[in-house]
mmCIF file of C-alpha atoms and ligand atoms in Angstrom:
data_model
loop_
_atom_site.group_PDB
_atom_site.id
_atom_site.type_symbol
_atom_site.label_atom_id
_atom_site.label_comp_id
_atom_site.label_asym_id
_atom_site.label_seq_id
_atom_site.Cartn_x
_atom_site.Cartn_y
_atom_site.Cartn_z
ATOM 1 C CA MET A 10 0.000 0.000 0.000
ATOM 2 C CA LYS A 11 0.994 3.629 -0.417
ATOM 3 C CA ILE A 12 0.826 5.302 2.989
ATOM 4 C CA LEU A 13 0.936 9.060 3.593
ATOM 5 C CA ILE A 14 1.949 9.987 7.144
ATOM 6 C CA THR A 15 1.482 13.534 8.484
ATOM 7 C CA GLY A 16 3.304 14.531 11.680
ATOM 8 C CA SER A 17 6.062 12.030 10.922
ATOM 9 C CA THR A 18 8.665 14.060 12.848
ATOM 10 C CA GLY A 19 6.679 13.652 16.076
ATOM 11 C CA MET A 20 6.709 10.914 18.710
ATOM 12 C CA LEU A 21 4.063 8.630 17.202
ATOM 13 C CA GLY A 22 4.543 9.697 13.588
ATOM 14 C CA SER A 23 8.232 8.736 13.599
ATOM 15 C CA GLU A 24 7.363 5.254 14.920
ATOM 16 C CA CYS A 25 4.628 4.857 12.280
ATOM 17 C CA ARG A 26 7.119 5.858 9.617
ATOM 18 C CA GLU A 27 9.582 3.171 10.761
ATOM 19 C CA VAL A 28 6.991 0.431 11.241
ATOM 20 C CA PHE A 29 5.005 0.979 8.021
ATOM 21 C CA SER A 30 8.167 1.297 5.872
ATOM 22 C CA ARG A 31 8.949 -2.367 6.578
ATOM 23 C CA ASP A 32 6.157 -3.524 4.242
ATOM 24 C CA HIS A 33 4.728 -0.481 2.477
ATOM 25 C CA GLU A 34 5.633 2.540 0.414
ATOM 26 C CA VAL A 35 5.663 5.406 2.896
ATOM 27 C CA ILE A 36 5.558 9.122 2.107
ATOM 28 C CA CYS A 37 6.222 11.545 4.943
ATOM 29 C CA PRO A 38 6.020 15.209 3.944
ATOM 30 C CA ALA A 39 7.420 17.683 6.461
ATOM 31 C CA LYS A 40 5.070 20.293 7.919
ATOM 32 C CA ASP A 41 6.553 22.933 5.580
ATOM 33 C CA ASP A 42 5.722 20.745 2.566
ATOM 34 C CA MET A 43 2.244 19.788 3.686
ATOM 35 C CA ASP A 44 0.661 22.022 6.290
ATOM 36 C CA ILE A 45 -2.598 20.250 7.085
ATOM 37 C CA ILE A 46 -4.384 23.473 7.962
ATOM 38 C CA SER A 47 -4.330 24.567 4.304
ATOM 39 C CA TRP A 48 -7.089 22.953 2.217
ATOM 40 C CA ASP A 49 -5.344 23.926 -1.036
ATOM 41 C CA VAL A 50 -2.066 22.321 0.035
ATOM 42 C CA VAL A 51 -3.821 19.166 1.266
ATOM 43 C CA ILE A 52 -5.714 18.742 -2.019
ATOM 44 C CA GLU A 53 -2.619 19.394 -4.109
ATOM 45 C CA LYS A 54 -0.521 16.885 -2.126
ATOM 46 C CA LEU A 55 -3.182 14.198 -2.126
ATOM 47 C CA GLY A 56 -3.561 14.604 -5.886
ATOM 48 C CA GLU A 57 0.206 14.303 -6.339
ATOM 49 C CA ILE A 58 0.770 11.358 -3.981
ATOM 50 C CA SER A 59 -2.490 9.470 -4.459
ATOM 51 C CA PRO A 60 -2.137 7.384 -1.280
ATOM 52 C CA ASP A 61 -4.208 4.356 -0.290
ATOM 53 C CA VAL A 62 -4.139 5.435 3.355
ATOM 54 C CA ILE A 63 -3.532 8.743 5.195
ATOM 55 C CA ILE A 64 -2.272 8.401 8.770
ATOM 56 C CA ASN A 65 -2.688 11.699 10.587
ATOM 57 C CA CYS A 66 -0.182 11.886 13.449
ATOM 58 C CA ALA A 67 -0.005 15.684 13.236
ATOM 59 C CA GLY A 68 -1.377 17.563 16.187
ATOM 60 C CA PHE A 69 -1.045 20.400 18.664
ATOM 61 C CA THR A 70 -0.170 18.420 21.789
ATOM 62 C CA ASP A 71 0.940 21.011 24.357
ATOM 63 C CA MET A 72 -1.958 20.836 26.822
ATOM 64 C CA LYS A 73 -0.945 24.011 28.624
ATOM 65 C CA ALA A 74 -0.703 26.064 25.424
ATOM 66 C CA CYS A 75 -4.041 24.611 24.271
ATOM 67 C CA GLU A 76 -5.773 26.531 27.073
ATOM 68 C CA THR A 77 -4.646 29.901 25.699
ATOM 69 C CA GLU A 78 -3.982 29.390 21.985
ATOM 70 C CA ASP A 79 -7.501 28.579 20.913
ATOM 71 C CA PHE A 80 -7.099 29.758 17.301
ATOM 72 C CA THR A 81 -4.004 27.640 16.589
ATOM 73 C CA VAL A 82 -5.371 24.599 18.424
ATOM 74 C CA ARG A 83 -8.556 24.640 16.378
ATOM 75 C CA LYS A 84 -6.627 25.062 13.130
ATOM 76 C CA ILE A 85 -4.269 22.127 13.755
ATOM 77 C CA ASN A 86 -6.428 19.775 15.814
ATOM 78 C CA VAL A 87 -9.804 20.305 14.132
ATOM 79 C CA GLU A 88 -9.536 22.020 10.745
ATOM 80 C CA GLY A 89 -6.460 19.984 9.741
ATOM 81 C CA PRO A 90 -8.161 16.615 10.350
ATOM 82 C CA ARG A 91 -11.307 17.923 8.633
ATOM 83 C CA ASN A 92 -9.273 18.884 5.540
ATOM 84 C CA LEU A 93 -7.656 15.428 5.477
ATOM 85 C CA ALA A 94 -11.000 13.682 5.980
ATOM 86 C CA GLN A 95 -12.661 15.633 3.157
ATOM 87 C CA ALA A 96 -9.666 14.994 0.915
ATOM 88 C CA SER A 97 -9.748 11.271 1.782
ATOM 89 C CA ALA A 98 -13.387 11.208 0.609
ATOM 90 C CA ARG A 99 -12.520 13.038 -2.608
ATOM 91 C CA PHE A 100 -9.582 10.764 -3.452
ATOM 92 C CA GLY A 101 -11.132 7.520 -2.162
ATOM 93 C CA CYS A 102 -8.506 6.646 0.430
ATOM 94 C CA LYS A 103 -8.700 5.441 4.001
ATOM 95 C CA MET A 104 -7.989 7.852 6.841
ATOM 96 C CA VAL A 105 -6.464 6.987 10.203
ATOM 97 C CA HIS A 106 -6.724 9.745 12.793
ATOM 98 C CA ILE A 107 -5.196 9.783 16.272
ATOM 99 C CA SER A 108 -7.419 11.001 19.082
ATOM 100 C CA CYS A 109 -7.059 10.735 22.818
ATOM 101 C CA GLY A 110 -8.668 9.434 26.017
ATOM 102 C CA HIS A 111 -8.939 13.072 27.108
ATOM 103 C CA VAL A 112 -12.277 13.134 25.282
ATOM 104 C CA PHE A 113 -13.577 11.634 28.579
ATOM 105 C CA ASP A 114 -13.806 13.439 31.925
ATOM 106 C CA GLY A 115 -12.101 10.639 33.883
ATOM 107 C CA LYS A 116 -14.806 10.571 36.547
ATOM 108 C CA LYS A 117 -15.650 6.853 36.218
ATOM 109 C CA GLY A 118 -14.850 5.001 39.429
ATOM 110 C CA MET A 119 -11.509 3.173 39.361
ATOM 111 C CA PRO A 120 -10.719 0.644 37.996
ATOM 112 C CA GLN A 121 -13.579 0.858 35.469
ATOM 113 C CA PRO A 122 -12.234 1.643 31.994
ATOM 114 C CA TYR A 123 -13.864 3.725 29.285
ATOM 115 C CA PHE A 124 -15.285 1.842 26.288
ATOM 116 C CA GLU A 125 -15.411 3.075 22.707
ATOM 117 C CA ASP A 126 -19.135 3.872 22.911
ATOM 118 C CA ASP A 127 -19.113 5.656 26.288
ATOM 119 C CA PRO A 128 -20.387 9.251 26.006
ATOM 120 C CA PRO A 129 -17.446 11.649 25.768
ATOM 121 C CA HIS A 130 -17.206 14.688 28.027
ATOM 122 C CA PRO A 131 -13.869 16.502 27.738
ATOM 123 C CA ILE A 132 -12.717 18.808 30.542
ATOM 124 C CA SER A 133 -9.776 20.603 28.902
ATOM 125 C CA ALA A 134 -9.279 22.686 25.750
ATOM 126 C CA TYR A 135 -7.060 19.902 24.364
ATOM 127 C CA GLY A 136 -9.756 17.270 25.062
ATOM 128 C CA ILE A 137 -12.441 19.443 23.452
ATOM 129 C CA SER A 138 -10.297 19.887 20.324
ATOM 130 C CA LYS A 139 -9.679 16.126 20.079
ATOM 131 C CA LEU A 140 -13.406 15.397 20.383
ATOM 132 C CA GLU A 141 -14.147 17.942 17.646
ATOM 133 C CA SER A 142 -11.445 16.339 15.489
ATOM 134 C CA GLU A 143 -13.263 13.001 15.807
ATOM 135 C CA THR A 144 -16.562 14.583 14.732
ATOM 136 C CA ALA A 145 -14.811 16.182 11.749
ATOM 137 C CA VAL A 146 -13.319 12.847 10.659
ATOM 138 C CA ARG A 147 -16.511 10.799 11.183
ATOM 139 C CA GLY A 148 -18.596 13.370 9.345
ATOM 140 C CA ASN A 149 -16.338 13.633 6.304
ATOM 141 C CA SER A 150 -14.408 10.408 5.675
ATOM 142 C CA PRO A 151 -16.416 7.369 4.523
ATOM 143 C CA ASP A 152 -13.582 4.973 5.468
ATOM 144 C CA TYR A 153 -11.849 5.970 8.709
ATOM 145 C CA ILE A 154 -10.105 4.558 11.744
ATOM 146 C CA ILE A 155 -10.081 6.772 14.841
ATOM 147 C CA VAL A 156 -7.514 5.677 17.417
ATOM 148 C CA ARG A 157 -7.913 6.820 21.012
ATOM 149 C CA SER A 158 -4.831 6.311 23.132
ATOM 150 C CA ASN A 159 -3.309 7.822 26.270
ATOM 151 C CA CYS A 160 -0.041 8.625 27.959
ATOM 152 C CA LEU A 161 2.268 7.816 25.051
ATOM 153 C CA TYR A 162 6.038 7.644 25.486
ATOM 154 C CA GLY A 163 8.801 7.091 22.958
ATOM 155 C CA ILE A 164 12.307 8.139 22.070
ATOM 156 C CA LYS A 165 11.162 11.233 20.132
ATOM 157 C CA GLY A 166 9.161 14.158 21.451
ATOM 158 C CA ARG A 167 8.176 15.308 24.936
ATOM 159 C CA ASN A 168 6.605 12.680 27.180
ATOM 160 C CA LEU A 169 6.135 11.456 30.745
ATOM 161 C CA VAL A 170 9.242 9.226 30.776
ATOM 162 C CA LYS A 171 11.458 12.126 29.728
ATOM 163 C CA SER A 172 9.897 14.644 32.129
ATOM 164 C CA ILE A 173 10.212 12.276 35.116
ATOM 165 C CA LEU A 174 13.856 11.539 34.251
ATOM 166 C CA ALA A 175 14.685 15.217 33.727
ATOM 167 C CA GLU A 176 13.322 16.051 37.186
ATOM 168 C CA ALA A 177 14.885 13.009 38.840
ATOM 169 C CA VAL A 178 18.418 13.813 37.653
ATOM 170 C CA THR A 179 18.202 17.452 38.734
ATOM 171 C CA ARG A 180 16.609 16.741 42.125
ATOM 172 C CA LYS A 181 18.965 13.886 43.063
ATOM 173 C CA LYS A 182 18.171 13.432 46.796
ATOM 174 C CA ARG A 183 15.293 15.926 46.976
ATOM 175 C CA PRO A 184 12.071 13.956 46.539
ATOM 176 C CA LEU A 185 10.178 13.959 43.281
ATOM 177 C CA ARG A 186 6.477 14.642 43.914
ATOM 178 C CA VAL A 187 4.161 12.611 41.702
ATOM 179 C CA PRO A 188 0.338 12.336 41.832
ATOM 180 C CA GLU A 189 -1.018 9.084 43.191
ATOM 181 C CA GLU A 190 -4.625 9.564 42.091
ATOM 182 C CA GLN A 191 -4.164 9.688 38.326
ATOM 183 C CA PHE A 192 -4.364 6.357 36.535
ATOM 184 C CA ALA A 193 -3.497 5.349 32.975
ATOM 185 C CA SER A 194 -2.004 2.559 30.876
ATOM 186 C CA PRO A 195 1.276 4.122 29.690
ATOM 187 C CA THR A 196 1.711 3.118 26.066
ATOM 188 C CA TRP A 197 4.891 2.798 23.986
ATOM 189 C CA ALA A 198 4.416 4.744 20.744
ATOM 190 C CA TYR A 199 6.261 1.971 18.878
ATOM 191 C CA ARG A 200 3.718 -0.643 20.050
ATOM 192 C CA LEU A 201 0.851 1.653 19.069
ATOM 193 C CA ALA A 202 2.395 2.033 15.591
ATOM 194 C CA LEU A 203 2.487 -1.786 15.270
ATOM 195 C CA GLN A 204 -1.156 -1.904 16.358
ATOM 196 C CA ILE A 205 -2.168 0.747 13.821
ATOM 197 C CA LYS A 206 -0.353 -1.223 11.103
ATOM 198 C CA THR A 207 -2.295 -4.368 12.048
ATOM 199 C CA LEU A 208 -5.603 -2.490 11.878
ATOM 200 C CA VAL A 209 -4.786 -0.932 8.511
ATOM 201 C CA GLU A 210 -3.663 -4.253 7.021
ATOM 202 C CA LYS A 211 -6.735 -6.088 8.365
ATOM 203 C CA GLU A 212 -9.071 -3.374 7.093
ATOM 204 C CA GLY A 213 -10.248 -2.148 10.488
ATOM 205 C CA ARG A 214 -12.946 0.531 10.532
ATOM 206 C CA GLY A 215 -14.399 2.761 13.218
ATOM 207 C CA THR A 216 -13.257 4.024 16.607
ATOM 208 C CA TYR A 217 -10.743 1.976 18.601
ATOM 209 C CA HIS A 218 -9.384 2.352 22.123
ATOM 210 C CA LEU A 219 -5.735 1.279 21.967
ATOM 211 C CA THR A 220 -3.546 1.390 25.057
ATOM 212 C CA ALA A 221 -1.133 -0.998 26.767
ATOM 213 C CA GLY A 222 -2.474 -3.762 29.007
ATOM 214 C CA GLY A 223 -2.801 -3.212 32.773
ATOM 215 C CA TYR A 224 -2.687 0.183 34.443
ATOM 216 C CA CYS A 225 -0.856 2.125 37.119
ATOM 217 C CA SER A 226 -0.942 5.398 38.973
ATOM 218 C CA ARG A 227 1.507 8.022 37.853
ATOM 219 C CA LEU A 228 3.307 7.465 41.178
ATOM 220 C CA GLU A 229 3.724 3.743 40.507
ATOM 221 C CA PHE A 230 4.958 4.510 37.006
ATOM 222 C CA ALA A 231 7.607 6.945 38.269
ATOM 223 C CA ARG A 232 8.821 4.473 40.905
ATOM 224 C CA TYR A 233 8.989 1.630 38.371
ATOM 225 C CA LEU A 234 10.881 3.808 35.882
ATOM 226 C CA LEU A 235 13.471 5.109 38.370
ATOM 227 C CA LYS A 236 14.057 1.662 39.851
ATOM 228 C CA ALA A 237 14.559 0.140 36.398
ATOM 229 C CA LEU A 238 17.210 2.782 35.629
ATOM 230 C CA ARG A 239 18.738 2.469 39.128
ATOM 231 C CA LEU A 240 18.128 6.122 39.982
ATOM 232 C CA LYS A 241 17.960 6.715 43.715
ATOM 233 C CA THR A 242 15.872 9.929 43.681
ATOM 234 C CA PRO A 243 13.119 9.436 46.284
ATOM 235 C CA VAL A 244 9.535 9.649 45.044
ATOM 236 C CA GLU A 245 6.738 11.076 47.193
ATOM 237 C CA PRO A 246 2.989 10.981 46.517
ATOM 238 C CA CYS A 247 1.092 14.211 45.988
ATOM 239 C CA GLY A 248 -2.363 15.220 44.770
ATOM 240 C CA LEU A 249 -3.059 16.280 41.190
ATOM 241 C CA ARG A 250 -4.033 19.717 42.517
ATOM 242 C CA ASP A 251 -0.591 20.166 44.124
ATOM 243 C CA LEU A 252 0.948 20.338 40.629
ATOM 244 C CA ASN A 253 -1.061 23.491 39.832
ATOM 245 C CA TYR A 254 -1.636 22.550 36.216
ATOM 246 C CA PRO A 255 -3.398 25.348 34.321
ATOM 247 C CA PHE A 256 -5.652 22.703 32.714
ATOM 248 C CA ALA A 257 -7.879 19.891 33.972
ATOM 249 C CA VAL A 258 -6.567 16.318 33.734
ATOM 250 C CA PRO A 259 -8.897 13.296 33.874
ATOM 251 C CA ALA A 260 -8.112 11.194 36.979
ATOM 252 C CA ASN A 261 -9.168 7.911 35.390
ATOM 253 C CA CYS A 262 -7.582 7.581 31.934
ATOM 254 C CA LEU A 263 -8.216 3.846 31.535
ATOM 255 C CA LEU A 264 -9.393 2.783 28.074
ATOM 256 C CA GLU A 265 -10.543 -0.734 27.270
ATOM 257 C CA ASN A 266 -9.412 -2.020 23.851
ATOM 258 C CA ARG A 267 -12.789 -3.653 23.388
ATOM 259 C CA LEU A 268 -13.235 -3.451 19.617
ATOM 260 C CA SER A 269 -9.739 -4.651 18.652
ATOM 261 C CA LYS A 270 -10.033 -7.547 21.128
ATOM 262 C CA LYS A 271 -13.488 -8.460 19.834
ATOM 263 C CA HIS A 272 -12.106 -8.749 16.285
ATOM 264 C CA GLY A 273 -8.949 -10.632 17.343
ATOM 265 C CA LEU A 274 -6.749 -7.694 16.308
ATOM 266 C CA ASN A 275 -5.309 -6.567 19.647
ATOM 267 C CA VAL A 276 -1.483 -6.642 19.685
ATOM 268 C CA MET A 277 -0.969 -4.403 22.721
ATOM 269 C CA VAL A 278 1.008 -5.864 25.654
ATOM 270 C CA ASP A 279 1.279 -5.123 29.379
ATOM 271 C CA TRP A 280 2.679 -1.654 30.189
ATOM 272 C CA LYS A 281 5.499 -3.053 32.374
ATOM 273 C CA LYS A 282 6.664 -5.410 29.645
ATOM 274 C CA ASP A 283 6.775 -2.630 27.053
ATOM 275 C CA LEU A 284 8.395 -0.113 29.379
ATOM 276 C CA SER A 285 11.113 -2.682 30.188
ATOM 277 C CA SER A 286 11.746 -3.312 26.462
ATOM 278 C CA PHE A 287 11.829 0.437 25.804
ATOM 279 C CA LEU A 288 14.338 1.003 28.619
ATOM 280 C CA ARG A 289 16.540 -1.890 27.506
ATOM 281 C CA LYS A 290 16.733 -0.275 24.096
ATOM 282 C CA TYR A 291 16.926 3.402 25.035
ATOM 283 C CA GLY A 292 17.636 3.611 28.816
ATOM 284 C CA LYS A 293 21.264 4.762 28.477
ATOM 285 C CA GLN A 294 20.415 7.294 25.794
ATOM 286 C CA LEU A 295 17.535 8.683 27.871
ATOM 287 C CA LEU A 296 19.739 9.094 30.948
ATOM 288 C CA LYS A 297 22.444 10.779 28.912
ATOM 289 C CA GLU A 298 19.932 13.194 27.405
ATOM 290 C CA ALA A 299 18.350 13.947 30.804
ATOM 291 C CA ARG A 300 21.774 14.666 32.353
ATOM 292 C CA ALA A 301 22.854 16.842 29.435
ATOM 293 C CA ALA A 302 19.695 18.996 29.520
HETATM 294 N N1 NAP B 405 1.439 12.256 23.334
HETATM 295 C C1 NAP B 405 0.436 11.560 23.870
HETATM 296 O O1 NAP B 405 0.489 11.098 25.039
HETATM 297 C C2 NAP B 405 -0.808 11.301 23.063
HETATM 298 C C3 NAP B 405 -1.806 10.489 23.608
HETATM 299 C C4 NAP B 405 -2.954 10.224 22.837
HETATM 300 C C5 NAP B 405 -3.102 10.779 21.585
HETATM 301 N N2 NAP B 405 -2.111 11.595 21.093
HETATM 302 C C6 NAP B 405 -2.324 12.157 19.762
HETATM 303 O O2 NAP B 405 -1.428 11.511 18.881
HETATM 304 C C7 NAP B 405 -1.017 12.414 17.839
HETATM 305 C C8 NAP B 405 0.498 12.425 17.799
HETATM 306 O O3 NAP B 405 0.983 12.837 19.076
HETATM 307 P P1 NAP B 405 2.550 13.013 19.362
HETATM 308 O O4 NAP B 405 2.712 13.073 20.830
HETATM 309 O O5 NAP B 405 3.310 12.052 18.525
HETATM 310 O O6 NAP B 405 2.750 14.504 18.780
HETATM 311 P P2 NAP B 405 4.092 15.364 18.651
HETATM 312 O O7 NAP B 405 5.294 14.581 19.058
HETATM 313 O O8 NAP B 405 3.789 16.668 19.347
HETATM 314 O O9 NAP B 405 4.190 15.601 17.069
HETATM 315 C C9 NAP B 405 3.261 16.403 16.413
HETATM 316 C C10 NAP B 405 3.585 16.379 14.945
HETATM 317 O O10 NAP B 405 2.623 17.201 14.259
HETATM 318 C C11 NAP B 405 3.314 18.013 13.318
HETATM 319 N N3 NAP B 405 2.492 19.188 13.013
HETATM 320 C C12 NAP B 405 2.095 20.177 13.852
HETATM 321 N N4 NAP B 405 1.343 21.076 13.184
HETATM 322 C C13 NAP B 405 1.247 20.651 11.902
HETATM 323 C C14 NAP B 405 0.623 21.147 10.741
HETATM 324 N N5 NAP B 405 -0.075 22.282 10.760
HETATM 325 N N6 NAP B 405 0.733 20.442 9.579
HETATM 326 C C15 NAP B 405 1.443 19.300 9.535
HETATM 327 N N7 NAP B 405 2.083 18.777 10.614
HETATM 328 C C16 NAP B 405 1.988 19.442 11.783
HETATM 329 C C17 NAP B 405 4.615 18.346 14.032
HETATM 330 O O11 NAP B 405 5.574 18.828 13.103
HETATM 331 P P3 NAP B 405 6.798 19.762 13.616
HETATM 332 O O12 NAP B 405 7.626 18.873 14.501
HETATM 333 O O13 NAP B 405 7.488 20.165 12.372
HETATM 334 O O14 NAP B 405 6.172 20.893 14.378
HETATM 335 C C18 NAP B 405 4.970 16.965 14.589
HETATM 336 O O15 NAP B 405 5.559 16.171 13.571
HETATM 337 C C19 NAP B 405 -1.667 13.759 18.181
HETATM 338 O O16 NAP B 405 -2.836 13.897 17.448
HETATM 339 C C20 NAP B 405 -2.007 13.637 19.659
HETATM 340 O O17 NAP B 405 -3.118 14.434 20.003
HETATM 341 C C21 NAP B 405 -0.957 11.852 21.787
#
């Protein structure tokens, strides 16, 4: 298949690029070559490339900036996906769009996960934009896959693994304060790229929840990560409110991969297993980068 990937310089996009190139022709225009917010550019590029599948990994992902930069957020997270969805309809190709568990408010009692057909109710500007992106894709592309995931980490881009390590190496013996009441299934972007490839190859359709197996609190995650890398920085629990985020974060971010499991297409594995594999591969590099920053 001919696969067009937008956002291929980002955390998930770079993994999709690597994983799809193993078996497919992959085209990855840079943002300057294909800015998804321009309808004219999108149409011109689609006409030129004529892909079988568009995978949209482009997005405005800075949750703090989302609260204040409404115009830009809407352009990139809503109008961009709408342009791609309309273009996918015009050129008869499939569209894969990446959304997020932040379309839910996280108020379900733990450990109940959210299912694909639960009513969404976002509580942040980022979550609202992702929900609107889903509506734009569903309403315009006749053949789409919407992927909802959460708490991605990888070797590229900003993510929870890197921010915990950056703080841990600067604090040394001063304790790192991490919330104990926020729960998720931290997901390796590489594994998610493999899962997206499986869905595309098996002609999946519709909205899928796709996160790693199992779950943990952010506190448990930080402790597991530091122990695995033999960092001695102490970790102390705190409340989500103590972090003074200028945006609301859902407390329960658990997503059940119900549809992919139902169709025998789930390739996600337990979060601890994937985090261990990730650290075996990149642990030294991550520590070096954290110390150099
Ligand atoms: N990170 C998570 O935990 C998480 C969880 C669930 C879902 N998601 C979703 O997954 C997707 C990918 O996330 P990520 O963390 O991999 O993002 P990321 O690392 O922030 O990468 C975003 C990518 O989008 C590109 N981009 C931004 N504006 C663009 C535009 N106007 N036209 C074309 N490309 C543009 C960026 O290019 P430049 O580098 O050139 O700016 C970059 O390649 C996003 O839709 C995000 O909402 C992320």
